[in-house]
Structure formats: C-alpha cells, structure tokens
C-alpha cells in the first residue's frame, strides 16, 4: 500500500457549532464545509491545515458510532485518516497482513471520498481510515 499523506483527523464533538467557534476564533481556521453523512449518523464540519483536514463529527443519533464513542470516552480524537493511492488494494493488503477491516470494500464518505476503516483492536488502539479521492 502507498500512503500519500494524512488526509484528515476526525474529532468527535458534542456540539458542532460550539466546536467550530474554537477552531475559527482561537485557531483562526475557516470552516469551509458542513455536511451530514446520513449513512454514518453524523454531521461533519471541515477545516484545512495545509494538505490535512480537521473533520469535526457530531452524532445525529445517540445509537450511532460517534454517539456511542462520546458516551464511552467523551469528546476527543476519534480517528486518523490516511490518503492512499489505491483504496481497494490497501484494504486488501491490510486484511492479508492480519488486520481486521471494518469495510472490506470502500464506501462513500464525506466529500465524496471512497473510505474504509481498519479495526482499532488491530491498529494499536487508533481507529484508522483509508481514503482515496477519485474525484
Ligand atoms: Zn474520517
């Protein structure tokens, strides 16, 4: 597999409007997109820092993955996303090397990226996402 850069860092928040204020007013970043990903029961807000994005995630359903994460661990870093140059082969290679993949085939994530997750039990506790921008 070939990881090209850190595409984004996903951060679980309770209230996206409140969190956006911190990133804009304190860090001086600009939120350039807000998007709901119905599939994952989240609302997302995006910032860019160089080539890397910050993705804020607010749950739209307490039973969704982000809702459960916040209930267990509170707000904070949720996942790390690497951009890869071929997501199908990266997921396959991880699986062949004994890592449990959450998505055997890529699915559509925010911003139209193809995404797939590796299970944190097999990645040193870091929920790891691969994504590929095919647009
Ligand atoms: Zn992500």
Coordinates of N, CA, C and O and ligand atoms in Angstrom, one line a residue:
X1 N 0.8 -1.2 0.0 CA 0.0 0.0 0.0 C 0.9 1.2 0.0 O 2.0 1.2 0.4
X2 N 0.3 2.3 -0.5 CA 1.1 3.6 -0.5 C 0.3 4.7 0.1 O -0.7 5.2 -0.5
X3 N 0.7 5.1 1.3 CA 0.0 6.2 2.0 C 0.7 7.5 1.5 O 1.9 7.7 1.6
X4 N -0.1 8.4 1.0 CA 0.4 9.6 0.4 C 0.5 10.8 1.4 O 1.4 11.6 1.3
X5 N -0.5 10.9 2.3 CA -0.5 11.9 3.3 C -1.6 11.7 4.3 O -2.4 10.8 4.1
X6 N -1.5 12.4 5.4 CA -2.6 12.4 6.4 C -3.8 13.2 5.8 O -3.6 14.4 5.6
X7 N -4.8 12.6 5.4 CA -5.9 13.3 4.7 C -6.7 14.1 5.7 O -7.0 15.3 5.5
X8 N -7.1 13.5 6.9 CA -7.8 14.2 7.9 C -7.6 13.6 9.3 O -7.3 12.4 9.4
X9 N -8.0 14.3 10.3 CA -8.1 13.8 11.7 C -9.5 14.0 12.1 O -10.0 15.1 11.9
X10 N -10.2 12.9 12.5 CA -11.6 13.0 12.9 C -11.7 13.2 14.4 O -11.1 12.5 15.2
X11 N -12.5 14.2 14.7 CA -12.6 14.6 16.1 C -14.1 14.6 16.5 O -14.9 15.2 15.9
X12 N -14.4 13.8 17.5 CA -15.8 13.6 18.0 C -16.2 14.8 18.9 O -15.4 15.1 19.9
X13 N -17.2 15.5 18.6 CA -17.7 16.6 19.4 C -19.2 16.5 19.8 O -19.9 15.8 19.1
X14 N -19.5 17.1 20.9 CA -20.9 17.1 21.3 C -21.8 18.1 20.5 O -22.9 17.8 20.2
X15 N -21.2 19.2 20.3 CA -22.0 20.3 19.6 C -21.1 21.0 18.6 O -20.1 21.7 18.9
X16 N -21.4 20.7 17.3 CA -20.5 21.2 16.2 C -20.4 22.7 16.2 O -19.3 23.2 15.9
X17 N -21.5 23.4 16.4 CA -21.5 24.9 16.3 C -20.5 25.4 17.4 O -19.7 26.3 17.1
X18 N -20.6 24.9 18.6 CA -19.7 25.3 19.7 C -18.2 25.0 19.3 O -17.4 25.9 19.5
X19 N -18.0 23.9 18.8 CA -16.6 23.5 18.4 C -16.0 24.3 17.3 O -14.9 24.6 17.3
X20 N -16.9 24.6 16.3 CA -16.4 25.4 15.2 C -15.9 26.7 15.7 O -14.9 27.2 15.2
X21 N -16.6 27.3 16.7 CA -16.1 28.6 17.2 C -14.7 28.5 17.7 O -13.9 29.5 17.5
X22 N -14.3 27.4 18.4 CA -12.9 27.3 18.9 C -12.0 27.3 17.7 O -11.0 28.0 17.7
X23 N -12.2 26.5 16.7 CA -11.3 26.4 15.5 C -11.2 27.7 14.8 O -10.1 28.0 14.2
X24 N -12.3 28.4 14.7 CA -12.3 29.7 14.0 C -11.8 30.8 14.8 O -10.9 31.6 14.4
X25 N -12.3 31.0 16.0 CA -12.0 32.2 16.8 C -10.6 32.1 17.5 O -9.9 33.1 17.6
X26 N -10.2 30.9 17.9 CA -9.0 30.7 18.6 C -7.8 30.3 17.6 O -6.8 31.0 17.6
X27 N -8.1 29.3 16.8 CA -7.0 28.8 15.9 C -7.0 29.6 14.6 O -6.0 29.5 13.8
X28 N -8.0 30.4 14.3 CA -8.0 31.2 13.1 C -8.2 30.4 11.8 O -7.9 30.9 10.7
X29 N -8.8 29.2 11.9 CA -9.1 28.4 10.7 C -10.5 28.8 10.2 O -11.3 29.5 10.9
X30 N -10.8 28.4 9.0 CA -12.1 28.7 8.4 C -12.9 27.4 8.1 O -12.3 26.6 7.3
X31 N -14.0 27.3 8.6 CA -14.9 26.1 8.3 C -15.4 26.3 6.8 O -16.0 27.3 6.5
X32 N -15.0 25.4 6.0 CA -15.3 25.6 4.5 C -16.5 24.6 4.1 O -17.0 24.8 3.0
X33 N -16.9 23.7 4.9 CA -18.0 22.8 4.5 C -18.6 22.2 5.8 O -17.9 21.9 6.7
X34 N -19.9 22.1 5.7 CA -20.7 21.4 6.7 C -21.5 20.4 6.0 O -22.2 20.7 5.0
X35 N -21.5 19.1 6.4 CA -22.2 18.1 5.6 C -22.7 17.0 6.5 O -22.1 16.6 7.5
X36 N -24.0 16.6 6.3 CA -24.5 15.4 7.0 C -24.2 14.2 6.3 O -24.5 14.1 5.0
X37 N -23.7 13.1 6.9 CA -23.5 11.8 6.3 C -24.5 10.9 7.0 O -24.3 10.4 8.1
X38 N -25.6 10.8 6.3 CA -26.8 10.0 6.9 C -26.4 8.6 7.3 O -26.7 8.1 8.3
X39 N -25.7 8.0 6.3 CA -25.2 6.6 6.5 C -24.4 6.4 7.8 O -24.6 5.4 8.5
X40 N -23.7 7.4 8.2 CA -22.9 7.2 9.5 C -23.5 8.0 10.7 O -22.8 8.0 11.7
X41 N -24.7 8.5 10.5 CA -25.4 9.2 11.5 C -24.5 10.3 12.1 O -24.4 10.5 13.4
X42 N -23.9 11.1 11.3 CA -23.1 12.3 11.8 C -23.3 13.5 10.9 O -23.7 13.5 9.7
X43 N -23.0 14.6 11.6 CA -22.9 15.9 10.9 C -21.4 16.2 11.0 O -20.8 16.0 12.0
X44 N -20.9 16.7 9.9 CA -19.4 17.0 9.8 C -19.2 18.4 9.5 O -20.0 19.1 8.8
X45 N -18.0 18.9 10.0 CA -17.6 20.3 9.6 C -16.1 20.2 9.3 O -15.4 19.4 10.0
X46 N -15.6 20.8 8.3 CA -14.3 20.7 7.8 C -13.5 22.0 7.8 O -14.0 23.0 7.5
X47 N -12.2 21.8 8.2 CA -11.2 22.8 8.2 C -10.0 22.3 7.4 O -9.7 21.1 7.4
X48 N -9.2 23.2 6.8 CA -8.0 22.8 6.2 C -6.8 23.4 6.9 O -6.7 24.5 7.2
X49 N -5.8 22.5 7.2 CA -4.5 23.0 7.7 C -3.4 22.4 6.7 O -3.1 21.3 6.8
X50 N -3.0 23.3 5.8 CA -2.1 22.8 4.7 C -2.9 21.7 3.9 O -4.0 22.0 3.5
X51 N -2.3 20.6 3.8 CA -2.9 19.5 3.0 C -3.8 18.6 3.8 O -4.6 17.8 3.3
X52 N -3.8 18.9 5.1 CA -4.6 18.0 6.0 C -5.8 18.7 6.5 O -5.8 19.9 6.7
X53 N -6.9 17.9 6.7 CA -8.1 18.5 7.1 C -8.4 18.1 8.6 O -7.9 17.0 9.0
X54 N -9.2 18.9 9.2 CA -9.7 18.5 10.5 C -11.2 18.3 10.2 O -11.9 19.1 9.6
X55 N -11.7 17.1 10.7 CA -13.1 16.8 10.4 C -13.8 16.7 11.8 O -13.5 15.7 12.6
X56 N -14.7 17.6 12.1 CA -15.4 17.5 13.4 C -16.7 16.6 13.1 O -17.3 16.7 12.0
X57 N -17.0 15.8 14.1 CA -18.1 14.9 13.9 C -19.0 15.0 15.1 O -18.6 14.8 16.2
X58 N -20.3 15.4 14.8 CA -21.3 15.4 15.8 C -22.3 14.3 15.5 O -22.8 14.2 14.3
X59 N -22.7 13.5 16.5 CA -23.7 12.5 16.2 C -25.1 13.0 16.0 O -25.5 14.0 16.7
X60 N -25.8 12.5 15.0 CA -27.2 12.9 14.9 C -28.1 11.8 15.5 O -29.3 11.9 15.5
X61 N -27.5 10.8 16.2 CA -28.3 9.7 16.8 C -27.4 9.1 17.9 O -26.3 8.7 17.7
X62 N -28.0 9.1 19.1 CA -27.1 8.6 20.3 C -26.7 7.1 20.0 O -25.7 6.7 20.6
X63 N -27.4 6.4 19.2 CA -27.0 5.0 18.9 C -26.0 4.9 17.8 O -25.5 3.8 17.4
X64 N -25.7 6.0 17.1 CA -24.7 6.0 16.0 C -23.3 5.8 16.6 O -23.0 5.9 17.8
X65 N -22.3 5.5 15.7 CA -20.9 5.3 16.1 C -20.3 6.4 16.9 O -19.6 6.2 17.9
X66 N -20.6 7.7 16.5 CA -20.0 8.8 17.3 C -20.7 9.0 18.6 O -20.1 9.3 19.6
X67 N -22.0 8.8 18.6 CA -22.8 8.9 19.8 C -22.3 7.9 20.9 O -22.1 8.3 22.0
X68 N -22.0 6.7 20.4 CA -21.5 5.7 21.4 C -20.1 6.0 21.8 O -19.7 5.8 23.0
X69 N -19.3 6.5 20.9 CA -17.9 6.9 21.2 C -17.9 7.9 22.3 O -17.1 7.8 23.3
X70 N -18.7 9.0 22.2 CA -18.7 10.1 23.1 C -19.2 9.6 24.5 O -18.7 10.0 25.5
X71 N -20.2 8.7 24.5 CA -20.7 8.2 25.7 C -19.7 7.4 26.5 O -19.5 7.5 27.7
X72 N -18.8 6.6 25.8 CA -17.8 5.8 26.4 C -16.5 6.7 26.8 O -16.0 6.5 27.8
X73 N -16.1 7.5 25.8 CA -14.8 8.2 26.0 C -14.8 9.7 26.1 O -13.8 10.3 26.4
X74 N -16.0 10.2 25.8 CA -16.1 11.7 25.8 C -15.6 12.3 24.5 O -15.2 11.5 23.6
X75 N -15.6 13.6 24.4 CA -15.1 14.2 23.2 C -13.6 14.0 23.0 O -12.9 13.8 24.0
X76 N -13.2 14.1 21.8 CA -11.7 13.9 21.5 C -11.5 13.3 20.2 O -12.4 13.1 19.3
X77 N -10.2 13.0 19.9 CA -9.8 12.4 18.7 C -10.4 11.1 18.5 O -10.3 10.2 19.3
X78 N -11.1 10.9 17.3 CA -11.8 9.7 17.1 C -11.1 8.8 16.1 O -11.1 7.6 16.2
X79 N -10.5 9.4 15.0 CA -9.8 8.5 14.0 C -8.8 9.3 13.3 O -8.8 10.5 13.2
X80 N -7.9 8.6 12.6 CA -6.8 9.1 11.8 C -7.0 8.6 10.4 O -7.2 7.4 10.2
X81 N -7.0 9.5 9.4 CA -7.3 9.1 8.0 C -6.1 9.3 7.1 O -5.7 10.4 7.0
X82 N -5.6 8.2 6.5 CA -4.6 8.3 5.6 C -5.1 8.3 4.2 O -6.0 7.5 3.9
X83 N -4.6 9.2 3.3 CA -4.9 9.1 1.9 C -4.0 8.0 1.3 O -2.8 8.0 1.5
X84 N -4.6 7.1 0.5 CA -3.9 6.1 -0.2 C -4.1 6.2 -1.7 O -5.1 6.8 -2.1
X85 N -3.2 5.7 -2.5 CA -3.4 5.8 -3.9 C -4.2 4.7 -4.5 O -4.6 4.9 -5.7
X86 N -4.5 3.7 -3.8 CA -5.4 2.7 -4.2 C -6.1 2.0 -3.0 O -5.6 1.2 -2.4
X87 N -7.3 2.5 -2.8 CA -8.0 2.0 -1.5 C -8.4 0.6 -1.5 O -8.2 -0.1 -0.5
X88 N -8.8 0.0 -2.7 CA -9.2 -1.4 -2.7 C -7.9 -2.2 -2.4 O -8.1 -3.2 -1.6
X89 N -6.8 -1.9 -2.9 CA -5.6 -2.8 -2.7 C -5.1 -2.5 -1.3 O -4.6 -3.4 -0.6
X90 N -5.2 -1.3 -0.7 CA -4.8 -1.0 0.6 C -5.6 -1.8 1.7 O -5.0 -2.4 2.6
X91 N -6.9 -1.9 1.5 CA -7.8 -2.6 2.4 C -7.4 -4.1 2.3 O -7.4 -4.8 3.3
X92 N -7.2 -4.6 1.1 CA -7.0 -6.0 0.9 C -5.6 -6.4 1.5 O -5.5 -7.4 2.2
X93 N -4.6 -5.5 1.3 CA -3.3 -5.8 1.9 C -3.3 -5.8 3.4 O -2.7 -6.7 4.0
X94 N -4.0 -4.9 4.0 CA -4.2 -4.8 5.5 C -4.8 -6.2 6.0 O -4.3 -6.8 6.9
X95 N -5.8 -6.6 5.3 CA -6.5 -7.8 5.7 C -5.6 -9.0 5.5 O -5.5 -9.9 6.4
X96 N -4.8 -9.1 4.4 CA -3.9 -10.2 4.2 C -2.8 -10.2 5.3 O -2.3 -11.3 5.6
X97 N -2.5 -9.0 5.8 CA -1.5 -9.0 6.9 C -2.1 -9.2 8.3 O -1.4 -8.9 9.3
X98 N -3.3 -9.6 8.3 CA -3.9 -10.0 9.6 C -4.7 -8.9 10.4 O -5.0 -9.1 11.5
X99 N -4.9 -7.8 9.7 CA -5.6 -6.7 10.3 C -7.1 -6.9 10.0 O -7.5 -7.1 8.8
X100 N -8.0 -6.8 11.0 CA -9.4 -6.9 10.7 C -9.9 -5.6 10.1 O -9.6 -4.5 10.7
X101 N -10.5 -5.6 9.0 CA -11.0 -4.4 8.3 C -12.5 -4.3 8.6 O -13.2 -5.3 8.6
X102 N -12.9 -3.1 8.9 CA -14.4 -2.9 9.1 C -15.1 -2.8 7.8 O -16.2 -3.3 7.7
X103 N -14.4 -2.3 6.8 CA -15.0 -2.2 5.4 C -14.1 -3.0 4.5 O -13.0 -2.6 4.2
X104 N -14.7 -4.2 4.0 CA -13.9 -4.9 3.1 C -13.8 -4.3 1.7 O -12.9 -4.4 1.0
X105 N -14.9 -3.6 1.4 CA -15.0 -2.8 0.2 C -15.2 -1.3 0.6 O -15.9 -1.0 1.5
X106 N -14.5 -0.4 -0.2 CA -14.7 1.0 0.2 C -16.2 1.5 0.0 O -16.9 0.9 -0.8
X107 N -16.6 2.4 0.9 CA -17.9 3.1 0.7 C -17.7 4.6 0.6 O -16.6 5.0 0.8
X108 N -18.8 5.3 0.4 CA -18.7 6.7 0.2 C -18.7 7.4 1.5 O -19.6 7.2 2.4
X109 N -17.7 8.3 1.8 CA -17.7 9.1 3.0 C -18.0 10.6 2.6 O -18.4 10.9 1.5
X110 N -17.7 11.4 3.6 CA -17.9 12.9 3.4 C -17.1 13.3 2.3 O -16.0 12.7 2.0
X111 N -17.5 14.4 1.6 CA -16.7 15.0 0.5 C -16.6 14.1 -0.7 O -15.7 14.3 -1.5
X112 N -17.4 13.0 -0.8 CA -17.3 12.1 -1.9 C -16.1 11.2 -2.0 O -15.8 10.6 -3.0
X113 N -15.4 11.1 -0.9 CA -14.2 10.2 -0.9 C -14.6 8.8 -0.7 O -15.6 8.5 -0.1
X114 N -13.8 7.9 -1.3 CA -14.0 6.5 -1.0 C -13.2 6.2 0.3 O -12.1 6.5 0.4
X115 N -13.9 5.6 1.2 CA -13.3 5.3 2.5 C -13.5 3.9 3.0 O -14.4 3.2 2.6
X116 N -12.6 3.5 3.9 CA -12.7 2.2 4.6 C -11.9 2.2 5.9 O -10.9 2.9 6.0
X117 N -12.4 1.5 6.9 CA -11.8 1.6 8.2 C -11.1 0.3 8.6 O -11.6 -0.8 8.2
X118 N -10.1 0.4 9.4 CA -9.4 -0.8 10.0 C -9.8 -0.8 11.5 O -10.0 0.3 12.1
X119 N -10.0 -2.0 12.0 CA -10.4 -2.1 13.4 C -9.4 -1.7 14.4 O -8.2 -2.1 14.3
X120 N -9.7 -0.8 15.4 CA -8.7 -0.3 16.3 C -8.0 -1.3 17.1 O -6.9 -1.1 17.6
X121 N -8.6 -2.5 17.3 CA -8.0 -3.6 18.1 C -6.8 -4.1 17.4 O -5.9 -4.7 18.0
X122 N -6.7 -3.8 16.1 CA -5.6 -4.4 15.3 C -4.6 -3.3 14.9 O -3.7 -3.5 14.1
X123 N -4.8 -2.1 15.4 CA -4.0 -0.9 14.9 C -3.4 -0.1 16.1 O -3.2 1.1 16.0
X124 N -3.3 -0.8 17.2 CA -2.7 -0.1 18.4 C -3.7 0.9 19.0 O -3.2 1.9 19.6
X125 N -5.0 0.6 18.9 CA -6.0 1.5 19.5 C -6.4 2.7 18.7 O -7.2 3.5 19.2
X126 N -5.8 2.9 17.5 CA -6.2 4.0 16.7 C -7.1 3.6 15.6 O -6.7 2.8 14.7
X127 N -8.4 4.0 15.7 CA -9.3 3.8 14.6 C -8.7 4.4 13.3 O -8.5 5.6 13.3
X128 N -8.4 3.6 12.3 CA -7.6 4.1 11.2 C -8.5 4.0 9.9 O -9.2 3.0 9.7
X129 N -8.5 5.1 9.2 CA -9.3 5.2 8.0 C -8.4 5.3 6.8 O -7.4 6.0 6.9
X130 N -8.7 4.6 5.7 CA -8.0 4.9 4.4 C -9.0 5.6 3.6 O -10.2 5.4 3.6
X131 N -8.5 6.6 2.8 CA -9.4 7.2 1.9 C -8.7 7.5 0.6 O -7.5 7.7 0.6
X132 N -9.5 7.6 -0.5 CA -9.0 7.9 -1.8 C -9.9 8.9 -2.5 O -11.1 8.6 -2.5
X133 N -9.3 9.9 -2.9 CA -10.1 10.9 -3.7 C -10.1 10.6 -5.1 O -9.1 10.8 -5.8
X134 N -11.2 10.0 -5.6 CA -11.2 9.6 -7.0 C -11.9 10.7 -7.9 O -12.1 10.5 -9.1
X135 N -12.3 11.8 -7.2 CA -13.0 12.9 -8.0 C -12.1 13.6 -9.0 O -10.9 13.8 -8.7
Ligands
LIG1 ZN1 -12.9 10.3 8.5

